[in-house]
Coordinates of C-alpha atoms in Angstrom, one line a residue:
M1 CA 140.7 148.3 139.8
N2 CA 139.1 145.2 138.4
A3 CA 139.5 144.4 134.7
S4 CA 136.2 146.1 133.7
E5 CA 137.1 149.3 135.6
A6 CA 140.6 149.3 134.1
A7 CA 139.2 149.0 130.6
H8 CA 136.9 152.0 131.2
Y9 CA 139.7 154.0 132.8
D10 CA 141.8 153.4 129.6
K11 CA 138.8 154.5 127.4
V12 CA 138.0 157.7 129.2
R13 CA 141.7 158.6 129.4
A14 CA 142.1 157.9 125.7
I15 CA 139.2 160.2 124.8
F16 CA 140.7 163.0 127.0
D17 CA 144.1 162.6 125.3
I18 CA 142.5 162.6 121.8
L19 CA 140.7 165.9 122.5
E20 CA 143.9 167.4 123.8
G21 CA 145.8 166.3 120.7
R22 CA 148.0 163.8 122.5
R23 CA 146.5 160.7 120.8
E24 CA 145.1 159.8 117.4
A25 CA 141.4 159.6 116.7
D26 CA 140.1 157.2 114.0
L27 CA 138.2 159.5 111.7
L28 CA 137.4 163.1 111.1
L29 CA 134.4 163.9 108.9
K30 CA 134.6 167.6 107.9
N31 CA 132.9 170.1 105.7
L32 CA 129.4 169.0 106.8
N33 CA 126.0 170.4 107.4
I34 CA 125.1 168.6 110.5
L35 CA 121.5 167.9 111.5
D36 CA 120.9 168.4 115.2
V37 CA 117.8 166.3 115.8
H38 CA 117.6 167.4 119.5
G39 CA 117.5 171.1 118.7
E40 CA 116.0 170.7 115.2
T41 CA 118.6 172.9 113.6
V42 CA 121.4 172.5 111.0
Y43 CA 124.9 173.8 111.5
Q44 CA 128.2 173.7 109.7
G45 CA 130.9 171.6 111.3
S46 CA 132.8 168.4 111.7
I47 CA 132.5 165.1 113.5
L48 CA 135.3 163.2 115.3
V49 CA 135.1 159.4 115.7
Y50 CA 137.1 157.1 118.0
D51 CA 136.4 153.5 118.8
K52 CA 133.1 153.4 116.9
R53 CA 131.6 156.4 118.6
I54 CA 131.4 160.1 118.1
V55 CA 133.7 161.8 120.6
A56 CA 133.5 165.4 119.4
L57 CA 131.6 167.9 117.3
N58 CA 133.8 170.7 115.8
P59 CA 137.0 169.6 117.5
D60 CA 140.1 171.9 117.5
E61 CA 141.7 170.8 114.2
E62 CA 144.9 172.7 115.0
V63 CA 145.8 170.2 117.8
L64 CA 144.0 167.2 116.4
K65 CA 145.7 164.0 115.4
V66 CA 143.6 161.6 113.3
R67 CA 144.2 158.6 111.1
E68 CA 141.7 159.4 108.4
V69 CA 140.0 162.5 107.1
F70 CA 136.8 162.4 105.1
D71 CA 135.6 165.4 103.2
G72 CA 131.8 165.7 103.4
Q73 CA 131.7 168.1 100.5
G74 CA 129.0 170.2 102.2
L75 CA 126.5 167.3 102.4
Y76 CA 124.0 167.0 105.1
A77 CA 125.0 164.6 107.9
I78 CA 122.0 162.9 109.5
P79 CA 121.9 160.0 112.0
G80 CA 121.9 156.5 110.6
L81 CA 118.3 155.5 109.8
I82 CA 116.3 153.0 112.0
D83 CA 113.6 150.6 111.1
A84 CA 111.5 150.4 114.3
H85 CA 109.9 147.0 113.3
I86 CA 110.7 144.5 110.6
H87 CA 110.2 140.8 110.2
F88 CA 113.4 139.0 109.1
E89 CA 111.4 136.5 107.0
S90 CA 109.1 138.9 105.1
Q91 CA 111.7 139.9 102.5
L92 CA 112.8 136.2 102.1
A93 CA 116.5 137.2 102.4
H94 CA 118.8 136.0 105.1
P95 CA 120.5 138.6 107.3
V96 CA 123.6 139.0 105.1
A97 CA 121.6 139.4 101.9
L98 CA 119.2 141.8 103.7
G99 CA 122.2 144.0 104.6
E100 CA 123.4 144.1 101.0
A101 CA 120.0 145.5 99.9
M102 CA 119.2 147.6 103.0
V103 CA 122.3 149.4 104.2
P104 CA 122.9 151.4 101.0
C105 CA 119.5 153.0 101.7
G106 CA 121.0 154.5 104.8
T107 CA 119.6 152.1 107.4
T108 CA 122.1 151.2 110.1
T109 CA 119.8 149.8 112.8
I110 CA 116.8 147.4 112.7
F111 CA 114.5 146.1 115.5
S112 CA 113.5 142.7 114.2
E113 CA 110.9 140.0 114.7
C114 CA 111.9 136.4 113.9
L115 CA 108.8 134.6 115.0
D116 CA 107.8 133.1 111.7
L117 CA 111.2 131.5 111.1
L118 CA 111.3 130.1 114.6
S119 CA 107.7 128.9 114.3
A120 CA 108.5 127.2 111.1
A121 CA 111.5 125.6 112.8
G122 CA 109.2 123.9 115.3
A123 CA 111.1 121.7 117.7
E124 CA 114.4 123.2 116.3
G125 CA 113.3 126.7 117.2
V126 CA 116.1 127.3 119.8
E127 CA 118.7 125.9 117.5
A128 CA 117.4 128.0 114.6
A129 CA 117.6 131.2 116.7
E130 CA 121.2 130.4 117.6
N131 CA 122.1 130.0 114.0
L132 CA 120.2 133.1 112.9
F133 CA 121.9 135.3 115.5
R134 CA 125.4 133.8 115.2
D135 CA 127.9 136.5 114.3
H136 CA 125.2 139.2 114.1
D137 CA 127.8 141.7 115.2
K138 CA 129.6 141.2 111.9
L139 CA 126.6 142.5 109.9
P140 CA 126.9 146.0 108.4
Y141 CA 123.9 147.1 110.4
R142 CA 122.9 147.1 114.1
L143 CA 120.5 144.3 115.0
F144 CA 118.1 144.2 117.9
A145 CA 115.7 141.3 118.0
F146 CA 112.6 140.1 119.8
A147 CA 111.8 136.6 121.1
P148 CA 108.5 135.2 119.6
G149 CA 105.4 136.5 121.5
K150 CA 103.3 134.1 119.5
K151 CA 103.3 131.0 117.2
T152 CA 106.0 129.2 119.1
D153 CA 106.2 127.0 122.2
A154 CA 106.8 129.0 125.4
R155 CA 110.0 127.1 126.0
V156 CA 111.4 128.5 122.8
T157 CA 110.5 132.0 123.8
E158 CA 112.0 131.6 127.2
A159 CA 115.3 130.4 125.7
V160 CA 115.5 133.1 123.0
L161 CA 114.9 135.8 125.5
K162 CA 118.3 135.0 127.0
M163 CA 120.1 135.3 123.6
D164 CA 122.1 138.3 122.3
P165 CA 120.9 140.5 120.5
V166 CA 117.4 139.9 121.9
I167 CA 116.0 142.8 123.8
G168 CA 112.4 141.8 124.5
L169 CA 109.2 140.0 123.5
G170 CA 107.8 140.1 120.0
E171 CA 104.2 140.7 119.1
F172 CA 101.6 138.8 121.0
E173 CA 98.8 136.7 119.4
H174 CA 95.5 138.6 119.6
F175 CA 93.4 135.5 119.8
T176 CA 95.2 134.3 122.9
Y177 CA 96.2 137.4 124.9
S178 CA 92.6 138.7 124.7
S179 CA 91.3 135.5 126.2
G180 CA 93.8 135.3 129.1
N181 CA 96.1 132.6 127.9
D182 CA 98.5 131.4 130.6
D183 CA 101.5 131.1 128.1
D184 CA 101.1 134.8 127.4
F185 CA 101.1 135.6 131.1
R186 CA 104.3 133.7 131.5
K187 CA 106.0 135.3 128.4
A188 CA 105.0 138.8 129.7
A189 CA 106.4 137.9 133.2
W190 CA 109.7 136.7 131.8
V191 CA 110.3 139.9 129.8
R192 CA 109.2 142.1 132.6
A193 CA 111.6 140.4 135.0
R194 CA 114.4 141.0 132.5
G195 CA 113.5 144.7 132.0
G196 CA 112.9 144.1 128.3
F197 CA 110.4 145.5 125.8
M198 CA 107.1 144.1 124.5
N199 CA 105.8 144.7 121.0
G200 CA 102.2 145.5 120.6
H201 CA 100.0 144.2 117.7
W202 CA 96.5 144.4 116.3
G203 CA 94.7 147.5 115.0
V204 CA 93.6 149.1 118.2
T205 CA 90.1 150.0 117.1
A206 CA 89.6 146.2 116.9
L207 CA 90.4 145.8 120.6
S208 CA 88.0 146.1 123.5
D209 CA 88.7 149.0 125.9
M210 CA 89.7 146.4 128.5
I211 CA 92.5 145.0 126.3
L212 CA 93.5 148.6 125.3
N213 CA 94.1 149.3 129.0
Y214 CA 95.6 145.9 129.7
L215 CA 98.4 146.0 127.1
P216 CA 100.1 149.3 128.2
A217 CA 99.4 148.4 131.8
I218 CA 101.5 145.3 131.6
G219 CA 104.3 147.1 129.8
V220 CA 103.7 146.7 126.1
S221 CA 106.2 149.2 124.7
N222 CA 104.8 150.2 121.3
N223 CA 102.1 149.6 118.7
H224 CA 103.0 149.0 115.1
D225 CA 99.5 147.9 113.9
V226 CA 97.6 151.1 113.0
W227 CA 95.6 151.2 109.8
N228 CA 93.4 154.4 110.0
E229 CA 92.9 157.7 111.8
Q230 CA 90.9 156.1 114.6
D231 CA 93.7 153.6 115.2
I232 CA 96.2 156.4 115.5
E233 CA 94.0 158.4 117.9
K234 CA 93.5 155.6 120.3
S235 CA 97.1 154.4 120.0
I236 CA 98.6 157.7 121.1
R237 CA 95.9 158.3 123.7
Y238 CA 96.7 155.0 125.4
G239 CA 100.4 156.0 125.5
F240 CA 101.8 153.8 122.8
P241 CA 104.8 155.0 120.9
T242 CA 103.2 154.4 117.5
H243 CA 104.8 152.9 114.4
I244 CA 103.7 154.1 111.0
K245 CA 104.4 151.2 108.6
F246 CA 104.7 151.0 104.8
G247 CA 105.5 147.4 104.0
V248 CA 103.8 144.7 101.9
G249 CA 100.0 145.1 102.2
S250 CA 100.1 148.7 103.5
A251 CA 101.1 150.6 100.3
E252 CA 97.8 152.5 100.2
V253 CA 97.4 152.7 104.0
I254 CA 100.6 154.7 104.6
K255 CA 99.3 157.7 102.8
V256 CA 96.1 157.6 104.9
L257 CA 98.1 157.5 108.1
L258 CA 100.4 160.3 107.1
R259 CA 97.5 162.4 105.9
A260 CA 95.8 161.9 109.3
I261 CA 98.9 163.0 111.2
V262 CA 99.2 166.2 109.1
D263 CA 95.5 167.0 109.2
R264 CA 95.1 166.3 113.0
K265 CA 98.3 168.1 113.8
W266 CA 99.4 165.4 116.1
P267 CA 102.9 166.0 117.5
T268 CA 105.3 163.8 115.5
D269 CA 107.2 162.8 118.6
N270 CA 104.5 160.2 119.0
F271 CA 105.5 158.4 115.9
M272 CA 108.2 156.2 114.5
L273 CA 108.6 154.7 111.0
C274 CA 108.9 151.0 110.2
T275 CA 108.4 148.6 107.4
D276 CA 106.9 145.6 109.2
N277 CA 107.7 143.7 106.0
I278 CA 109.3 144.6 102.7
S279 CA 110.7 142.9 99.6
V280 CA 114.3 143.1 98.6
E281 CA 113.2 144.4 95.2
R282 CA 111.5 147.4 96.8
L283 CA 114.7 148.1 98.8
L284 CA 116.7 148.0 95.6
H285 CA 114.4 150.1 93.4
Q286 CA 112.5 152.3 95.7
G287 CA 114.4 152.5 99.0
H288 CA 113.8 151.9 102.7
M289 CA 113.6 154.4 105.5
D290 CA 115.1 157.0 103.1
W291 CA 112.1 156.6 100.8
I292 CA 109.5 156.8 103.6
I293 CA 111.1 159.9 105.0
S294 CA 110.8 161.6 101.6
L295 CA 107.2 160.5 101.4
C296 CA 106.5 162.0 104.8
V297 CA 107.8 165.3 103.5
E298 CA 105.7 165.1 100.4
M299 CA 102.7 164.5 102.6
G300 CA 103.3 167.7 104.5
I301 CA 105.5 166.7 107.5
N302 CA 108.5 168.9 108.3
P303 CA 111.7 167.3 106.9
I304 CA 113.5 167.3 110.3
H305 CA 110.4 165.9 112.0
A306 CA 110.3 163.1 109.4
I307 CA 113.9 162.3 109.9
K308 CA 113.4 162.2 113.7
M309 CA 110.6 159.6 113.1
A310 CA 113.2 157.3 111.6
T311 CA 116.0 158.1 114.1
L312 CA 115.7 159.8 117.5
N313 CA 112.1 159.0 118.1
T314 CA 112.7 155.3 117.7
A315 CA 115.9 155.4 119.8
R316 CA 114.0 157.1 122.6
S317 CA 111.1 154.6 122.5
F318 CA 113.6 151.8 123.1
H319 CA 115.6 153.9 125.7
M320 CA 118.6 153.9 123.4
E321 CA 119.0 157.6 122.7
D322 CA 122.3 157.6 124.5
R323 CA 123.6 155.1 121.8
I324 CA 121.8 155.7 118.5
G325 CA 119.4 158.2 116.9
S326 CA 121.4 161.4 116.9
L327 CA 124.8 162.9 116.0
A328 CA 126.2 163.8 119.4
P329 CA 129.2 162.8 121.5
G330 CA 128.9 159.3 123.0
R331 CA 126.6 158.0 120.3
F332 CA 127.7 155.3 117.8
A333 CA 129.1 156.9 114.7
D334 CA 126.2 155.8 112.4
I335 CA 126.0 158.6 109.9
V336 CA 124.4 159.2 106.5
L337 CA 125.5 161.9 104.1
T338 CA 122.8 163.2 101.8
P339 CA 122.5 166.2 99.5
S340 CA 118.9 167.0 100.8
L341 CA 116.9 166.7 104.0
S342 CA 113.6 166.6 102.2
A343 CA 114.5 163.9 99.6
I344 CA 116.9 161.6 101.3
E345 CA 119.7 160.3 99.0
P346 CA 122.3 158.3 101.0
L347 CA 125.5 159.0 99.1
Y348 CA 127.7 157.7 102.0
V349 CA 126.7 155.5 104.9
F350 CA 128.9 155.0 108.0
K351 CA 128.2 152.4 110.6
D352 CA 130.4 152.5 113.8
G353 CA 132.6 155.1 112.0
A354 CA 133.3 152.8 109.1
L355 CA 132.2 153.6 105.5
V356 CA 129.9 150.7 104.7
A357 CA 128.0 151.9 101.6
E358 CA 128.7 154.5 98.9
R359 CA 126.3 155.7 96.2
G360 CA 123.9 152.7 96.4
K361 CA 126.6 150.0 96.8
L362 CA 127.5 148.1 99.9
L363 CA 131.3 148.2 100.4
T364 CA 131.6 145.6 103.2
N365 CA 129.5 142.7 104.4
A366 CA 129.6 139.7 106.7
D367 CA 130.4 136.2 105.3
N368 CA 128.0 134.4 107.7
D369 CA 126.9 131.0 106.5
Y370 CA 123.3 129.9 106.9
S371 CA 123.5 126.6 105.1
L372 CA 123.0 124.7 108.4
M373 CA 119.5 126.1 108.4
C374 CA 118.5 124.7 105.0
K375 CA 116.0 121.9 105.2
K376 CA 114.5 119.3 102.8
G377 CA 110.8 119.1 102.0
V378 CA 108.5 116.7 103.7
P379 CA 105.8 116.0 101.1
G380 CA 102.2 115.6 102.3
L381 CA 100.0 116.4 99.3
D382 CA 100.4 113.2 97.3
D383 CA 96.8 112.3 97.5
L384 CA 95.4 115.8 96.8
T385 CA 93.0 115.7 93.9
A386 CA 92.0 118.4 91.4
D387 CA 88.3 118.3 92.3
Q388 CA 89.2 119.3 95.9
L389 CA 90.2 122.7 94.4
D390 CA 86.9 123.3 92.6
I391 CA 85.0 126.3 94.0
E392 CA 81.9 125.2 95.9
P393 CA 79.2 127.9 96.1
L394 CA 78.5 129.3 99.6
E395 CA 74.9 129.9 98.3
V396 CA 73.1 129.4 95.0
S397 CA 70.4 131.8 93.7
E398 CA 66.8 130.6 93.4
D399 CA 67.1 130.5 89.6
G400 CA 70.3 128.6 89.7
A401 CA 72.1 131.1 87.6
R402 CA 74.3 132.7 90.2
A403 CA 76.6 131.5 93.0
K404 CA 77.9 133.3 96.1
V405 CA 81.6 132.8 96.5
Y406 CA 84.6 134.3 98.4
L407 CA 86.6 137.0 96.6
F408 CA 90.1 137.6 98.1
D409 CA 92.3 140.6 97.6
V410 CA 96.0 140.1 97.4
Y411 CA 96.8 143.2 99.6
G412 CA 93.6 143.5 101.6
R413 CA 94.0 147.3 101.7
G414 CA 94.9 147.1 105.3
H415 CA 92.9 143.9 105.8
A416 CA 89.6 145.9 105.4
K417 CA 88.9 144.3 102.1
F418 CA 90.8 141.1 102.3
Y419 CA 87.8 139.1 101.5
R420 CA 84.2 139.6 100.4
E421 CA 81.3 137.4 99.5
V422 CA 80.2 138.1 95.9
W423 CA 77.6 136.8 93.4
V424 CA 79.1 135.4 90.2
P425 CA 77.6 133.4 87.3
L426 CA 76.9 129.7 87.7
K427 CA 76.9 127.6 84.5
D428 CA 76.2 123.8 84.3
G429 CA 76.8 123.7 88.0
K430 CA 80.2 125.2 87.8
V431 CA 81.3 128.6 89.1
V432 CA 82.3 131.0 86.3
P433 CA 85.3 133.0 87.6
E434 CA 83.9 136.4 86.5
L435 CA 82.7 139.4 88.3
D436 CA 80.9 142.3 86.6
G437 CA 82.2 141.1 83.3
E438 CA 85.8 140.9 84.4
R439 CA 87.5 137.5 84.4
L440 CA 89.3 136.7 87.6
S441 CA 91.8 134.1 88.7
R442 CA 91.0 131.4 91.2
L443 CA 92.6 131.0 94.6
S444 CA 93.0 127.8 96.6
V445 CA 94.4 127.7 100.2
V446 CA 95.3 124.2 101.4
Q447 CA 96.1 123.8 105.0
R448 CA 98.1 120.7 105.9
Y449 CA 98.0 119.0 109.3
A450 CA 100.5 116.6 110.8
N451 CA 97.9 113.8 110.9
G452 CA 97.3 114.0 107.2
E453 CA 94.0 115.9 107.4
R454 CA 93.5 119.1 105.4
H455 CA 91.4 122.3 105.4
I456 CA 90.8 123.8 101.9
V457 CA 89.3 127.2 101.1
N458 CA 88.6 128.0 97.4
G459 CA 87.5 131.3 95.9
L460 CA 88.3 134.0 93.4
F461 CA 91.3 136.3 93.6
T462 CA 92.3 139.8 92.5
G463 CA 95.9 141.1 92.3
V464 CA 97.4 138.2 90.3
H465 CA 95.7 137.3 87.0
L466 CA 96.5 134.2 85.0
E467 CA 94.9 133.4 81.7
R468 CA 96.5 129.9 81.9
G469 CA 99.0 128.0 84.0
A470 CA 99.3 128.3 87.7
V471 CA 101.5 129.7 90.5
A472 CA 101.8 128.2 94.0
T473 CA 103.6 128.9 97.2
F474 CA 104.0 127.4 100.7
W475 CA 104.2 129.2 104.1
P476 CA 105.0 127.0 107.1
A477 CA 104.0 129.2 110.0
P478 CA 102.0 129.5 112.3
K479 CA 100.5 126.4 110.6
P480 CA 101.6 125.0 107.2
Y481 CA 99.5 126.1 104.3
F482 CA 99.7 126.3 100.5
V483 CA 98.3 128.8 98.1
A484 CA 97.7 128.2 94.4
V485 CA 96.4 130.7 91.8
G486 CA 95.2 129.8 88.4
Q487 CA 92.2 128.9 86.2
D488 CA 92.2 125.1 86.1
S489 CA 92.0 122.8 89.1
A490 CA 94.2 120.1 87.6
E491 CA 96.9 122.7 86.8
M492 CA 96.7 124.2 90.3
C493 CA 96.8 120.8 91.9
G494 CA 100.0 119.8 90.0
C495 CA 101.7 123.1 90.8
L496 CA 100.9 122.6 94.5
K497 CA 102.5 119.1 94.4
R498 CA 105.7 120.5 93.0
V499 CA 105.9 123.1 95.8
D500 CA 105.2 120.3 98.3
A501 CA 108.5 118.6 97.4
H502 CA 110.4 121.6 98.9
A503 CA 110.9 123.0 102.4
G504 CA 109.3 126.1 100.9
A505 CA 109.1 127.5 97.4
C506 CA 107.2 129.6 94.8
I507 CA 106.7 127.7 91.5
V508 CA 105.1 128.6 88.2
T509 CA 103.8 125.9 85.8
E510 CA 102.1 125.6 82.5
N511 CA 100.6 122.4 81.2
G512 CA 102.2 120.6 84.1
A513 CA 105.7 121.8 83.2
E514 CA 107.8 124.0 85.5
K515 CA 108.4 127.5 84.1
A516 CA 110.1 129.2 87.1
A517 CA 110.9 128.3 90.7
M518 CA 112.3 130.1 93.8
P519 CA 113.3 127.6 96.6
L520 CA 113.0 128.8 100.2
E521 CA 115.3 126.3 101.8
I522 CA 115.9 128.0 105.2
Y523 CA 113.0 126.5 107.1
G524 CA 110.7 127.3 104.2
V525 CA 110.7 131.1 104.8
M526 CA 114.1 132.3 103.5
A527 CA 116.2 131.8 100.4
N528 CA 119.8 130.8 100.9
M529 CA 120.8 133.2 98.1
S530 CA 122.7 136.4 97.5
V531 CA 120.7 139.5 96.6
A532 CA 121.5 139.0 92.9
E533 CA 120.3 135.4 93.0
L534 CA 117.2 136.3 95.0
T535 CA 116.1 139.1 92.7
A536 CA 116.9 137.0 89.6
A537 CA 114.6 134.2 91.0
A538 CA 111.8 136.7 91.9
G539 CA 112.2 138.3 88.4
A540 CA 111.9 134.9 86.7
I541 CA 108.7 134.2 88.6
D542 CA 107.2 137.5 87.5
A543 CA 108.4 137.0 83.9
A544 CA 106.9 133.6 83.7
L545 CA 103.6 134.9 85.1
E546 CA 103.6 137.8 82.6
D547 CA 103.9 135.3 79.8
L548 CA 100.7 133.7 81.4
G549 CA 98.8 136.9 81.3
N550 CA 99.7 138.6 84.6
R551 CA 100.7 142.3 84.6
N552 CA 102.4 142.8 87.9
E553 CA 102.8 146.1 89.8
G554 CA 104.5 146.8 93.1
E555 CA 105.9 143.9 95.0
P556 CA 107.1 140.7 93.2
V557 CA 104.3 138.1 93.1
V558 CA 106.1 135.8 95.4
N559 CA 106.1 138.4 98.1
K560 CA 102.4 139.2 97.5
L561 CA 101.3 135.6 97.8
L562 CA 103.4 134.8 100.8
S563 CA 102.1 137.9 102.6
L564 CA 98.6 136.4 102.4
F565 CA 99.3 134.4 105.6
I566 CA 98.8 137.6 107.6
S567 CA 95.2 138.1 106.6
L568 CA 94.4 134.4 106.3
H569 CA 95.4 134.0 109.9
R570 CA 93.7 137.2 111.0
F571 CA 90.3 136.2 109.5
R572 CA 90.7 132.6 110.7
F573 CA 90.7 131.0 107.3
M574 CA 93.5 128.9 108.7
A575 CA 91.9 126.5 111.2

């Protein structure tokens, strides 16, 4: 035998000896109500673990030898939960901090995009990927990642496809794949040659029938961009394993999607659950896949079917059902113990047979260091002037009393209402930030180019309301742009220049003085902070804004503002 064959021989012999009582197993979890997601039943029993995997259900305890016994106290045992699609950057936390917030929610596996961070890294994209994935196996969750399908140079994608734990190609850029871009052809060819997966993207009702045929025909493996009943219908008809997402920007949409699944009686085997993007604060206070499973049940989906949407269905869609997604011999011992199947409450979370979280607290984490990825700011707004942020009317009424301007919505309600053109008062040639008697904040988006040129869009804004002062953020990918919200152009301009001094940041000012700041030092998209530091910084931003008149609900304002890049890009406000 060669070395590999000998190692496998030792493993299969060891498992045989364990079941015969001649060798010790690692862990026995007993006194459980075990969910069988294959047969959709629950039965009383025990689970035996050896070398990170389940090796037996209901083993003969009279002959069993085991190092550790864990009493499940009659709790339900369900498979470790899986997020089918999440962007590393969207929660602003680096992978270690993300684990601290996410794993106590019962999530033991994620399928992750990293395209925005690698896009922000630019020429350092390959190096950034190496540093991001270094020691990923030490994390308290299982990580599968995707090389950038868009926003980066093709050479970066090609290099990242060869890295561990990358399993395929991330979401394509609609504006290029629908026009026959050669880089997209090459990226698809690379991943097909490697037998990897391709993530789909873009609300399918927005695609032509040609593209809807083209994507699954070339091997696109899933679709996570559905926003309404029509999207779902087409997605499943064209054979896409369809992700139902509930992250930033889709808080209202998730109920529309779940209601459609229930009303149309679509088989739930078509669907997986994902966040796409989510804040650490929501993870800590509301939950992750545990919360969305519970919401599915509230909306009328069978509890076991809801759990399968966050476990077995996802594992099957990525051809990993022999490793994750169920509690059966041969699978990794990723196990969640909960007192209920309809309202998931992860009291104990095991990953690879090790207890990693208990009653909302992470017990073990990696000590990975991401300081090498921290960057200094490269200022480029020194000559920005306040008058460039004044709202210029798109159109003026004949009597000169009204102006047509852009009105932006912080969430966009699934992009459908991201922006509108509205008529507002015009006084002494100046736009009055008021609609139907309600005073609104102003929004300025400043796109910065390497050659020093800029593209600026100004309008009104709902979702963040300031009576005075300003808040500004910066997002570096796919193209660098700044966002400022406030009432006064000079205040907004000064706030933008403070942000410009950082690689990335969210800053609140009043009368030119800084009231709160959250630096995003890791290529401008992640904070090099622990969960406690990150939530404290986000809380300080919200507290400062509350003092300036904002009454925030839902996600922290920093997450709301940074998520604008999705819709700004989609509607081509970023040139």
